[in-house]
Coordinates of N, CA and C in Angstrom, one line a residue:
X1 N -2.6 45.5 -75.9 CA -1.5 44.8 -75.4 C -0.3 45.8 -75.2
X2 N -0.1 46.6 -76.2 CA 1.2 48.1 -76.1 C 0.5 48.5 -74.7
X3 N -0.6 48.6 -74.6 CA -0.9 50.0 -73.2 C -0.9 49.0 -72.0
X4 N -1.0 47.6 -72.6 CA -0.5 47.2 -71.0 C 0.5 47.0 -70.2
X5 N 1.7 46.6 -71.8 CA 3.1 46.0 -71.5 C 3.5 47.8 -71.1
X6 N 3.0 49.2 -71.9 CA 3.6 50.1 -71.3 C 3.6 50.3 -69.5
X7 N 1.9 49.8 -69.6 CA 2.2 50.2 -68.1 C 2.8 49.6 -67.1
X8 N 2.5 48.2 -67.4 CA 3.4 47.5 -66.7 C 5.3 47.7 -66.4
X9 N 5.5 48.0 -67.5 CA 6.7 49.4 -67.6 C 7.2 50.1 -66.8
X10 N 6.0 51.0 -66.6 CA 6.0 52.1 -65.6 C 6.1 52.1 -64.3
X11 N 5.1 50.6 -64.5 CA 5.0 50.1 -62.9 C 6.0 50.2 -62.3
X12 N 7.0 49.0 -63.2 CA 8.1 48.0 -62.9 C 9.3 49.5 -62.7
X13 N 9.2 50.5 -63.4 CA 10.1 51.4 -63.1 C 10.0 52.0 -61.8
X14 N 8.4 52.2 -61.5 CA 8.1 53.5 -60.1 C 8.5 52.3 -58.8
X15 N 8.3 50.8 -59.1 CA 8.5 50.1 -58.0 C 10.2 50.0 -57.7
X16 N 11.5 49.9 -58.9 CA 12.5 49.7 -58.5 C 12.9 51.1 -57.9
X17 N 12.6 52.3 -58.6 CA 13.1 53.1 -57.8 C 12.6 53.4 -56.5
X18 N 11.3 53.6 -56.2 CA 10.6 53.7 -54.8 C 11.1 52.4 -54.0
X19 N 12.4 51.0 -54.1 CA 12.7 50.3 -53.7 C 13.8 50.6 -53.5
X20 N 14.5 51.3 -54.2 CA 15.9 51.7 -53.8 C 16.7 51.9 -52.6
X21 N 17.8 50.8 -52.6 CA 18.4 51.3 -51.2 C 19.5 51.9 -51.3
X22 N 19.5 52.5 -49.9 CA 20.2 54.0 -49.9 C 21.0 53.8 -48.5
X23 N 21.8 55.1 -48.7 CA 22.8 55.4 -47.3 C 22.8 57.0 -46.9
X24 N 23.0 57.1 -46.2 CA 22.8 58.6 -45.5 C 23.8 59.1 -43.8
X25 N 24.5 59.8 -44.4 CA 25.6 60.2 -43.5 C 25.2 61.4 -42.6
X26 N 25.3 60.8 -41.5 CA 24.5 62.0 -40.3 C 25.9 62.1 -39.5
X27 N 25.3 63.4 -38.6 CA 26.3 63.7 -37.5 C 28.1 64.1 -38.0
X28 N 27.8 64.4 -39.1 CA 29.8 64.1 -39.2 C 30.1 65.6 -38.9
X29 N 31.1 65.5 -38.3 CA 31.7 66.4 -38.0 C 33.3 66.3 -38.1
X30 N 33.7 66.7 -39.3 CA 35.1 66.8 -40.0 C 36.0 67.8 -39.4
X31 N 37.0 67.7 -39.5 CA 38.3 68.6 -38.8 C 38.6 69.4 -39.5
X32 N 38.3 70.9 -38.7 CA 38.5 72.3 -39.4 C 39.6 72.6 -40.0
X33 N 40.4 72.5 -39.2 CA 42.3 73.1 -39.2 C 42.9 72.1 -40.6
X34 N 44.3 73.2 -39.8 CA 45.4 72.2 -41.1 C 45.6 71.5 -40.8
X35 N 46.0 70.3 -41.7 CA 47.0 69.1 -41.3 C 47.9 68.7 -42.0
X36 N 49.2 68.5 -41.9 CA 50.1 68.0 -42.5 C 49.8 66.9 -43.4
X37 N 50.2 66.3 -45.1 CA 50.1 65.7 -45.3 C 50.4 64.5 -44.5
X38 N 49.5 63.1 -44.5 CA 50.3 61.9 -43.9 C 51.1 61.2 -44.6
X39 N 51.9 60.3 -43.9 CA 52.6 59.3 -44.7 C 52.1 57.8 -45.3
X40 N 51.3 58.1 -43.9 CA 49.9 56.7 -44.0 C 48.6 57.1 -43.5
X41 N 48.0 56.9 -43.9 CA 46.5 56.6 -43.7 C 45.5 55.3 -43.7
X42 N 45.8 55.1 -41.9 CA 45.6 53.4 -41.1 C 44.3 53.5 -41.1
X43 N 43.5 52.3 -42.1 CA 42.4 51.8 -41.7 C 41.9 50.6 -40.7
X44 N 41.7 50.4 -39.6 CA 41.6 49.4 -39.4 C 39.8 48.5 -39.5
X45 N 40.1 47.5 -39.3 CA 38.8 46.8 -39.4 C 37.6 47.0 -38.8
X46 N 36.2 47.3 -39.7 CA 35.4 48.2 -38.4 C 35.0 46.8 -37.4
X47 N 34.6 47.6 -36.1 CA 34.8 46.6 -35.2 C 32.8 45.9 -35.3
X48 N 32.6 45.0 -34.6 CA 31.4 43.9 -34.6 C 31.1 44.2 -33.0
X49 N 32.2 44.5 -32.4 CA 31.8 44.5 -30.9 C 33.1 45.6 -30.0
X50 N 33.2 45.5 -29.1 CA 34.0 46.8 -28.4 C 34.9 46.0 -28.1
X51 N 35.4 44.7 -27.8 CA 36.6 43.8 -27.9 C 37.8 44.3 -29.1
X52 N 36.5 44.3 -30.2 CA 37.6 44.5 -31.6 C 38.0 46.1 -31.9
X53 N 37.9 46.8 -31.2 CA 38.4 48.1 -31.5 C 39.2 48.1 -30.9
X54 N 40.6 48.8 -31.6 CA 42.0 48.7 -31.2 C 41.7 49.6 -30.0
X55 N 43.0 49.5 -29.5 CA 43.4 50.3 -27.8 C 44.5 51.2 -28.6
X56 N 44.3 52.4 -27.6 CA 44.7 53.5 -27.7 C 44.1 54.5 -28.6
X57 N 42.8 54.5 -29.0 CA 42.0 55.7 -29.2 C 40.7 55.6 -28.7
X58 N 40.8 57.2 -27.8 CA 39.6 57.7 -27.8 C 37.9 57.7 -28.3
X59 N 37.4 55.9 -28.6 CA 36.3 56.1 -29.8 C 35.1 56.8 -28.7
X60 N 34.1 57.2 -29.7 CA 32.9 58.0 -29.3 C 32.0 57.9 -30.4
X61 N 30.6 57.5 -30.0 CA 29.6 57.6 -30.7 C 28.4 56.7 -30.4
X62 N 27.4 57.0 -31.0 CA 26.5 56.0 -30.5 C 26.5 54.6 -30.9
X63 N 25.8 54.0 -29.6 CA 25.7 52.7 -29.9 C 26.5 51.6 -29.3
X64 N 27.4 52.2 -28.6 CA 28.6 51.8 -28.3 C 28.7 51.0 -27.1
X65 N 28.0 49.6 -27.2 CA 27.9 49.4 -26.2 C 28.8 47.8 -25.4
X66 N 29.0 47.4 -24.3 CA 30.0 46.0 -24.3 C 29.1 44.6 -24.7
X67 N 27.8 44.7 -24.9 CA 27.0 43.3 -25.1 C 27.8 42.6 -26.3
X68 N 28.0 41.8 -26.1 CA 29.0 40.8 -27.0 C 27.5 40.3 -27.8
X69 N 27.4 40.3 -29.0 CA 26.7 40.0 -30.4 C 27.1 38.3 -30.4
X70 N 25.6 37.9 -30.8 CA 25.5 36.4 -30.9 C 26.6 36.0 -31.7
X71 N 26.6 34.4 -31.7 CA 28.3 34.0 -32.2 C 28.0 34.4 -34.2
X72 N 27.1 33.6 -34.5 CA 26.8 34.2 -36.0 C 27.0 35.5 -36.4
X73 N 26.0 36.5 -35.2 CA 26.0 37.7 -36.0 C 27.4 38.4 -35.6
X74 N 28.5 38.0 -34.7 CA 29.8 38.7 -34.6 C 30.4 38.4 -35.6
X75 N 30.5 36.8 -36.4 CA 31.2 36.2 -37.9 C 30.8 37.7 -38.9
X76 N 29.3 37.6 -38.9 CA 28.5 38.6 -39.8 C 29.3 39.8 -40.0
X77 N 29.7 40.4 -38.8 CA 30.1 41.6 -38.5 C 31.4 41.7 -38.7
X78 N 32.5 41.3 -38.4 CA 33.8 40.8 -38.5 C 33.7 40.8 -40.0
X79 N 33.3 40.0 -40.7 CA 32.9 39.9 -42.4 C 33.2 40.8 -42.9
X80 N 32.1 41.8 -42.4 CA 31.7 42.9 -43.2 C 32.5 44.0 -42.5
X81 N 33.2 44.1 -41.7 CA 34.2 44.9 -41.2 C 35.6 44.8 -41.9
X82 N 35.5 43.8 -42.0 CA 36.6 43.3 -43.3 C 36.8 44.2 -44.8
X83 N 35.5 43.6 -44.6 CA 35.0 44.2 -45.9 C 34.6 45.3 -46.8
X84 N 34.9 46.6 -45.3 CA 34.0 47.6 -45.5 C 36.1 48.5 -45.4
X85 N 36.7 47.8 -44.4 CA 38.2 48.0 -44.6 C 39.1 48.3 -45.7
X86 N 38.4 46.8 -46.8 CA 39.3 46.7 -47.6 C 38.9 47.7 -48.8
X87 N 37.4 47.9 -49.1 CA 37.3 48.2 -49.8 C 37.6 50.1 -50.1
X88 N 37.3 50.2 -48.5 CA 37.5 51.7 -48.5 C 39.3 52.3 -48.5
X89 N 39.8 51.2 -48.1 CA 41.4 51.3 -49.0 C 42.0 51.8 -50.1
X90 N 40.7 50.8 -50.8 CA 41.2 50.8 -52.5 C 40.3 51.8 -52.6
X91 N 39.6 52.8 -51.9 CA 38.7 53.5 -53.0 C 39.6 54.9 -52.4
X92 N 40.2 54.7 -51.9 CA 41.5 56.0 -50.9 C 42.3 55.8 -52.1
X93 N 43.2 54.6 -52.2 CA 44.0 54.7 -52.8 C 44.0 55.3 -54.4
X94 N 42.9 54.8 -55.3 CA 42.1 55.5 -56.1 C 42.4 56.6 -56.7
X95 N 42.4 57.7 -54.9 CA 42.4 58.8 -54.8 C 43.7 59.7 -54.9
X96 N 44.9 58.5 -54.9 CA 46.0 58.8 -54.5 C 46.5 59.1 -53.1
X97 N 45.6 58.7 -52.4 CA 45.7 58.8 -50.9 C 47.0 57.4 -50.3
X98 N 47.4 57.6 -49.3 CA 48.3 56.7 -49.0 C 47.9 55.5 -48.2
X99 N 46.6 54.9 -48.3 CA 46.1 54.1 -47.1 C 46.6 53.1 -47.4
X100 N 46.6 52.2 -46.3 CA 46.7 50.8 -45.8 C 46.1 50.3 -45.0
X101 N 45.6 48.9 -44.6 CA 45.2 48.3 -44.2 C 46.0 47.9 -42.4
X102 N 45.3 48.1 -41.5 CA 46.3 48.2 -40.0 C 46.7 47.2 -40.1
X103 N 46.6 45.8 -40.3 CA 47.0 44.1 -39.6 C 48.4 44.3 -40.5
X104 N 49.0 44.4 -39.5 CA 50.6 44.0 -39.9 C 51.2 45.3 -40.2
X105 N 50.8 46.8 -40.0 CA 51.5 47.7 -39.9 C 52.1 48.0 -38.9
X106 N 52.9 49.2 -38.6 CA 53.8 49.7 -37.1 C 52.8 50.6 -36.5
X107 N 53.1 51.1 -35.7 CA 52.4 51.8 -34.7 C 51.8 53.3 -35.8
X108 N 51.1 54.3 -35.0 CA 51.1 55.3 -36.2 C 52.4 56.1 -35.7
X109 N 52.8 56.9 -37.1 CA 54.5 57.5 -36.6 C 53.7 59.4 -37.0
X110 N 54.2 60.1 -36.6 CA 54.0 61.4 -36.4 C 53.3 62.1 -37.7
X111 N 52.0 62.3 -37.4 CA 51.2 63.3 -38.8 C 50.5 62.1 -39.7
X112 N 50.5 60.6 -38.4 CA 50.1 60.0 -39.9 C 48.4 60.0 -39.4
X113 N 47.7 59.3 -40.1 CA 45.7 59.4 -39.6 C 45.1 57.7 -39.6
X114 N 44.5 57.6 -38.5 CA 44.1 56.3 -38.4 C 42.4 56.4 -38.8
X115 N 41.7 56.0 -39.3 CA 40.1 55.5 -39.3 C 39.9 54.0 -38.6
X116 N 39.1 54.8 -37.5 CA 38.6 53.3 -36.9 C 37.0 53.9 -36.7
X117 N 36.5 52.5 -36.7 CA 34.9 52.6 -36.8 C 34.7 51.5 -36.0
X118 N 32.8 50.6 -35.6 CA 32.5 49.9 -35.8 C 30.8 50.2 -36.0
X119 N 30.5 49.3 -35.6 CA 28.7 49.3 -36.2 C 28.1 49.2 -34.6
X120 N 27.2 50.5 -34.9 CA 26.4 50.3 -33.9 C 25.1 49.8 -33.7
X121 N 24.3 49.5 -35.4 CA 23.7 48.4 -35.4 C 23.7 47.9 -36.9
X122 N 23.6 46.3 -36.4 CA 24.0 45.4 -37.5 C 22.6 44.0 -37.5
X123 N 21.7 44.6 -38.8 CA 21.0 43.5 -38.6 C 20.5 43.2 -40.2
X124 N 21.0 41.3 -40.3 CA 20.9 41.8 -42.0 C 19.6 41.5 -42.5
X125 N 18.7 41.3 -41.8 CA 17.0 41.1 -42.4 C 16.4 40.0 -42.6
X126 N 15.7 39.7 -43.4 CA 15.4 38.7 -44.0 C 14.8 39.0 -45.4
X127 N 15.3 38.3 -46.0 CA 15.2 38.7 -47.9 C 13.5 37.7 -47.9
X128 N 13.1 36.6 -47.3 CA 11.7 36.0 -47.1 C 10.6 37.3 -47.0
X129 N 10.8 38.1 -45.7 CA 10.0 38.8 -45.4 C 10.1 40.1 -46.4
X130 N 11.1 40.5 -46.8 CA 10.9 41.5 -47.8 C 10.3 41.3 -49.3
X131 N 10.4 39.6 -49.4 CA 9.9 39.3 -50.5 C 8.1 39.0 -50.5
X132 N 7.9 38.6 -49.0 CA 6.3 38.3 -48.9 C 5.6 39.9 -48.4
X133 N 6.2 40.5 -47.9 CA 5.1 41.5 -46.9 C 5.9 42.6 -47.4
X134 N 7.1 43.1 -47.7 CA 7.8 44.3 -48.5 C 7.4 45.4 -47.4
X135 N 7.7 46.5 -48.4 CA 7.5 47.9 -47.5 C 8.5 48.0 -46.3
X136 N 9.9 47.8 -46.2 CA 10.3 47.6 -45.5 C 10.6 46.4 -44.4
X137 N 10.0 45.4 -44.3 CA 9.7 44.4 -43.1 C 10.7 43.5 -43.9
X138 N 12.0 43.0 -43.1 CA 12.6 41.8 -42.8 C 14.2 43.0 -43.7
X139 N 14.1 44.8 -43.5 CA 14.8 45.2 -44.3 C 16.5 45.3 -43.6
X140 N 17.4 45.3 -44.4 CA 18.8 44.9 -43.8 C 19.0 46.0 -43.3
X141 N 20.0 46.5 -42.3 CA 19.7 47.3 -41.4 C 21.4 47.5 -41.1
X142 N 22.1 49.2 -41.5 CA 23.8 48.7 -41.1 C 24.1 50.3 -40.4
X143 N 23.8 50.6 -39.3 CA 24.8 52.0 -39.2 C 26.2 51.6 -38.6
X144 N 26.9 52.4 -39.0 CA 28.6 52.4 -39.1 C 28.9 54.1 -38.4
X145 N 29.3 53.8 -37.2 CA 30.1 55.1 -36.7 C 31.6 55.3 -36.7
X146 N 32.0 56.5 -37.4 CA 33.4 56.0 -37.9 C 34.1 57.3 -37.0
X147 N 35.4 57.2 -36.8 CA 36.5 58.2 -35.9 C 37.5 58.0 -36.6
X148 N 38.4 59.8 -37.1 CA 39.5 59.6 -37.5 C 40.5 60.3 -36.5
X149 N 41.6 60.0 -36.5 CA 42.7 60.2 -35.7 C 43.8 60.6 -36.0
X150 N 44.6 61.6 -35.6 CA 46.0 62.1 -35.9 C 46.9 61.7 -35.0
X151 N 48.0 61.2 -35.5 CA 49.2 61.1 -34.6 C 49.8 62.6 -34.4
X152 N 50.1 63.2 -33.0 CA 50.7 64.6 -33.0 C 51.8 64.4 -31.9
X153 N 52.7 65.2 -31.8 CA 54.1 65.0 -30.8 C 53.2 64.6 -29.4
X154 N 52.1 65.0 -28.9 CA 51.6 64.6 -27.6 C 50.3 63.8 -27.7
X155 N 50.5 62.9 -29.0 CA 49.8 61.7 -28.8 C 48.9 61.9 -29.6
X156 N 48.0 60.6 -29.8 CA 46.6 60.2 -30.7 C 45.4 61.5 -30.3
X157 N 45.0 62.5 -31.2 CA 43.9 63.4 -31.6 C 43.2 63.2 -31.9
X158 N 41.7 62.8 -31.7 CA 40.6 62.9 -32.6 C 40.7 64.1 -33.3
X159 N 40.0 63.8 -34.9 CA 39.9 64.5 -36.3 C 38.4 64.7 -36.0
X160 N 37.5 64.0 -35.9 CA 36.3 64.1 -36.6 C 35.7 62.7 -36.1
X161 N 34.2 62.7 -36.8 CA 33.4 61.5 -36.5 C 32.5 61.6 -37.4
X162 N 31.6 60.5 -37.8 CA 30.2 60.7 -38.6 C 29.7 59.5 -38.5
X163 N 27.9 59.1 -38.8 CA 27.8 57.8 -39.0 C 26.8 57.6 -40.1
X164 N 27.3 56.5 -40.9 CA 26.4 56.2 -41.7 C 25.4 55.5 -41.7
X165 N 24.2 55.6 -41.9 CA 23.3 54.5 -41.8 C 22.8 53.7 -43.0
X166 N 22.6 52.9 -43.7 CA 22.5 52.2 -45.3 C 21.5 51.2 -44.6
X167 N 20.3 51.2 -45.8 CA 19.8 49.5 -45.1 C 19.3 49.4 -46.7
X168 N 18.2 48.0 -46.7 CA 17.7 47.9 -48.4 C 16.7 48.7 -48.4
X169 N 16.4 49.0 -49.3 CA 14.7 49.6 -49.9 C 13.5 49.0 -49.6
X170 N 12.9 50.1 -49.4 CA 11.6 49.2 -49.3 C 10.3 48.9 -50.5
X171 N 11.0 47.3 -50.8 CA 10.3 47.3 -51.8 C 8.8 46.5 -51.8
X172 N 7.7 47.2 -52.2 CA 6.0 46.3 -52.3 C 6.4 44.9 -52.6
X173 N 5.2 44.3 -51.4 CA 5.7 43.2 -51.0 C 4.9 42.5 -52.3
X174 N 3.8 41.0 -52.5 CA 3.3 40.1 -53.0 C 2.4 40.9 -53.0
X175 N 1.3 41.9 -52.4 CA -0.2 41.9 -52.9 C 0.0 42.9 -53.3
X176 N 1.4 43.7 -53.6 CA 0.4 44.8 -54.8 C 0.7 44.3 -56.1
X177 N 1.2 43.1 -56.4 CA 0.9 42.8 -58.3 C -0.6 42.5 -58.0
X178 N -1.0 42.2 -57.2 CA -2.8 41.4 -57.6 C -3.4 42.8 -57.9
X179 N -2.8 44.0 -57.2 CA -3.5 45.3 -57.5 C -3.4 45.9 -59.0
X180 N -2.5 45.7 -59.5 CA -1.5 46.1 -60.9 C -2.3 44.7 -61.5
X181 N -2.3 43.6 -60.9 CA -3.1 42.8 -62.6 C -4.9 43.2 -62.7
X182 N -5.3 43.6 -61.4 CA -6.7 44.1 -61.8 C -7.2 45.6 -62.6
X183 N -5.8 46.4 -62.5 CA -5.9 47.8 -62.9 C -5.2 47.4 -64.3
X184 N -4.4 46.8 -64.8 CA -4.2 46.8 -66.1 C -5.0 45.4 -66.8
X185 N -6.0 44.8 -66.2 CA -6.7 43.3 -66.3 C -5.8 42.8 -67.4
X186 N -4.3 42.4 -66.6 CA -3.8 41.5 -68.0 C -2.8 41.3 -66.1
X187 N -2.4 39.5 -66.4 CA -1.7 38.8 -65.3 C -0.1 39.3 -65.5
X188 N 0.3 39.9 -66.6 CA 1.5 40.2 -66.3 C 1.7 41.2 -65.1
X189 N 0.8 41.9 -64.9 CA 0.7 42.4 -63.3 C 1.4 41.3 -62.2
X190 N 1.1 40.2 -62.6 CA 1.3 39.0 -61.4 C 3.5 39.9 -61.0
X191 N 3.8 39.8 -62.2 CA 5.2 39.6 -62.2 C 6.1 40.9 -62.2
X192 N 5.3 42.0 -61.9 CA 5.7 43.2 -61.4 C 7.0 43.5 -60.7
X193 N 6.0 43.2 -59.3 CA 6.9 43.5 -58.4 C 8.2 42.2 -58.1
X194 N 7.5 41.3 -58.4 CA 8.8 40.0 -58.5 C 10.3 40.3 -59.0
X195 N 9.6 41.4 -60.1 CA 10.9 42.1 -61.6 C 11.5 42.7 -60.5
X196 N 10.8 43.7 -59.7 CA 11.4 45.1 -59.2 C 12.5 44.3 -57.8
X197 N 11.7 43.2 -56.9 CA 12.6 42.6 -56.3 C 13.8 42.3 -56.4
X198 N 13.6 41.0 -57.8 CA 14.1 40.3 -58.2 C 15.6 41.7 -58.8
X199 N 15.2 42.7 -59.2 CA 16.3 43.7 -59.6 C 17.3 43.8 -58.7
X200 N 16.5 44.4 -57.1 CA 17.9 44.4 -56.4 C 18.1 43.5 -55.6
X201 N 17.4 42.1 -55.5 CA 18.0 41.1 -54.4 C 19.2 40.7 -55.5
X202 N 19.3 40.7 -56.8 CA 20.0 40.2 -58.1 C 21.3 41.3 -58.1
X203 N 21.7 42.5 -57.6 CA 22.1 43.5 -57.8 C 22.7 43.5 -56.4
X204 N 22.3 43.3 -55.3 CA 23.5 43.0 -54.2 C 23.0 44.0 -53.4
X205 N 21.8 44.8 -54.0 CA 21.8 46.1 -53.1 C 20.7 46.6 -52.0
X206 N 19.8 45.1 -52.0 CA 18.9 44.9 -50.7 C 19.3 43.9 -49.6
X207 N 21.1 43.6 -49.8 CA 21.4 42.7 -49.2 C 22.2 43.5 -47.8
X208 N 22.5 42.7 -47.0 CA 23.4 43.2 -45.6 C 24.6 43.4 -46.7
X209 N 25.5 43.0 -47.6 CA 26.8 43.1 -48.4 C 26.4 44.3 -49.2
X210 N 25.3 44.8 -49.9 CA 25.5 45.9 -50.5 C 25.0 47.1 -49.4
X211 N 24.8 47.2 -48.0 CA 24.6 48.1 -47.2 C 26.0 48.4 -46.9
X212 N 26.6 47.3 -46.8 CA 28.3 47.8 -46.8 C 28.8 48.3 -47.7
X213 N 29.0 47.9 -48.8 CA 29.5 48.3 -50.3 C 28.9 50.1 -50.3
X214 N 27.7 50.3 -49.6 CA 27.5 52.0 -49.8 C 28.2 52.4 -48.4
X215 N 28.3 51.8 -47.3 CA 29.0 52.6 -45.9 C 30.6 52.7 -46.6
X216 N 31.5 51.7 -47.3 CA 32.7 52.2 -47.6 C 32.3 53.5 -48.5
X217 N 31.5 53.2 -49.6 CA 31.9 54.3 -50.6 C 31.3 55.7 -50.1
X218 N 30.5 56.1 -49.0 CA 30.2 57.2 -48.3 C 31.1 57.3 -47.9
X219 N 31.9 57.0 -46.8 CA 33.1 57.0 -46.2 C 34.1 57.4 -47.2
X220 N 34.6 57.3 -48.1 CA 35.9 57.5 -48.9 C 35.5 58.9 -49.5
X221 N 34.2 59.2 -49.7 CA 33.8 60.2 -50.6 C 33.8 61.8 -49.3
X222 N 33.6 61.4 -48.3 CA 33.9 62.4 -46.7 C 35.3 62.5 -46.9
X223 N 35.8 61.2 -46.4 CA 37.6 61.2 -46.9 C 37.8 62.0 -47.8
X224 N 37.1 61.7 -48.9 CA 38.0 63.0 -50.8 C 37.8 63.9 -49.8
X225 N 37.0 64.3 -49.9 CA 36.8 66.1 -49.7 C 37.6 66.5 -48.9
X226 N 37.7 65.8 -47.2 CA 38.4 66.7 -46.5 C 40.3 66.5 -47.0
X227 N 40.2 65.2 -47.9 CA 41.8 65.2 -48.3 C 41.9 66.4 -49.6
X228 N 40.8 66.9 -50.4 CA 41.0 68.1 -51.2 C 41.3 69.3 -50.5
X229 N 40.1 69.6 -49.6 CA 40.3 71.0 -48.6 C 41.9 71.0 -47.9
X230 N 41.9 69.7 -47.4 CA 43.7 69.9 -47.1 C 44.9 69.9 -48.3
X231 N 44.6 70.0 -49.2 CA 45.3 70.2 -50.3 C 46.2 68.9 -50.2
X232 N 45.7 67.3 -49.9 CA 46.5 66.5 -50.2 C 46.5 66.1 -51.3
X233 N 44.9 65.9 -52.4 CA 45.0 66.0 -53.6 C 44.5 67.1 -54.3

């Protein structure tokens, strides 16, 4: 019974991490030169569609396209644009950085830096299909292309760009416990992979909300750095 519950264990261990979802920042390309410290640092909401990206900057990146997103999945996106806003605020501010949130600020005034983004694909899965067939299938799906901006005496600058891609893990669907209760012949196999699911559907981090929760905190962690190299903190 020890060598089964160990293995089972082991199982339940090799399945949550081999399920683990992740994020991974491609393409960025950060601003070389000096900058003045800002006074503010505007984030605005990442956008769901190219309606919601403010006017007067320059955005660039993939994905970018005018198909207006079904009415749910634009709610979806707006949401989480929201929410990818607020959080990377507070994880600036944190830093001692001076951000704010754009709705209800003034224009940008001279040396200050705007972050605008939106998603160039947004799809949140299905937690059914990851639960029955796993390995990926029904997995939440978020890249985020983000653009920062300088106010300079002859107007709005692109800084930089990068995009992050985050989705859930792929975790073994229903038929590999049948495989684990015949290799350890004890049914606690049955409840394996259910544990390893059940870990991160329970944990927030095979959901479309924790693909965001990792695109702010990649984002703010690009932000530290290039706010260290500029000696803002």
């Amino acid at each position: 019974m020890t060598i089964v519950r160990h293995t089972a264990a082991v199982i339940i261990a090799i399945l949550v991490l081999a399920g683990c979802a992740s994020s991974e920042v491609t393409a960025y390309q950060p601003y070389q030169g000096k900058l003045v410290r800002p006074e503010r640092i505007v984030v605005y909401d990442f956008a769901a569609t190219t309606s919601d990206l403010p006017a007067g900057y320059p955005i660039s990146g993939p994905g970018l396209a005018a198909a207006q997103p079904a009415a749910e999945q634009l709610a979806l996106g707006r949401k989480l644009g929201a929410k990818i806003a607020g959080d990377l605020v507070a994880d600036l501010q944190s830093f001692g950085l001076p951000a704010v949130r754009a709705a209800g600020q003034p224009a940008l005034a001279l040396n200050d830096v705007a972050v605008v983004g939106y998603f160039a694909t947004l799809d949140a899965g299905s937690a059914t299909e990851r639960v029955a067939l796993g390995f990926g299938a029904g997995a939440a799906d978020l890249q985020t292309v983000v653009n920062g901006f300088v106010m300079t005496a002859q107007g709005v600058r692109p800084l930089g760009s990068g995009t992050v891609a985050a989705g859930s893990g792929k975790t073994p669907g229903g038929a590999v416990p049948l495989v684990v209760a015949v290799a350890t012949a004890n049914p606690l196999g049955l409840a394996v992979s259910g544990a390893a699911k059940a870990y991160g559907e329970a944990s927030g981090s095979e959901t479309i909300e924790g693909a965001a929760d990792r695109t702010a905190q990649d984002i703010a962690a690009k932000l530290k750095l290039t706010a260290e190299r500029q000696g803002w903190i």
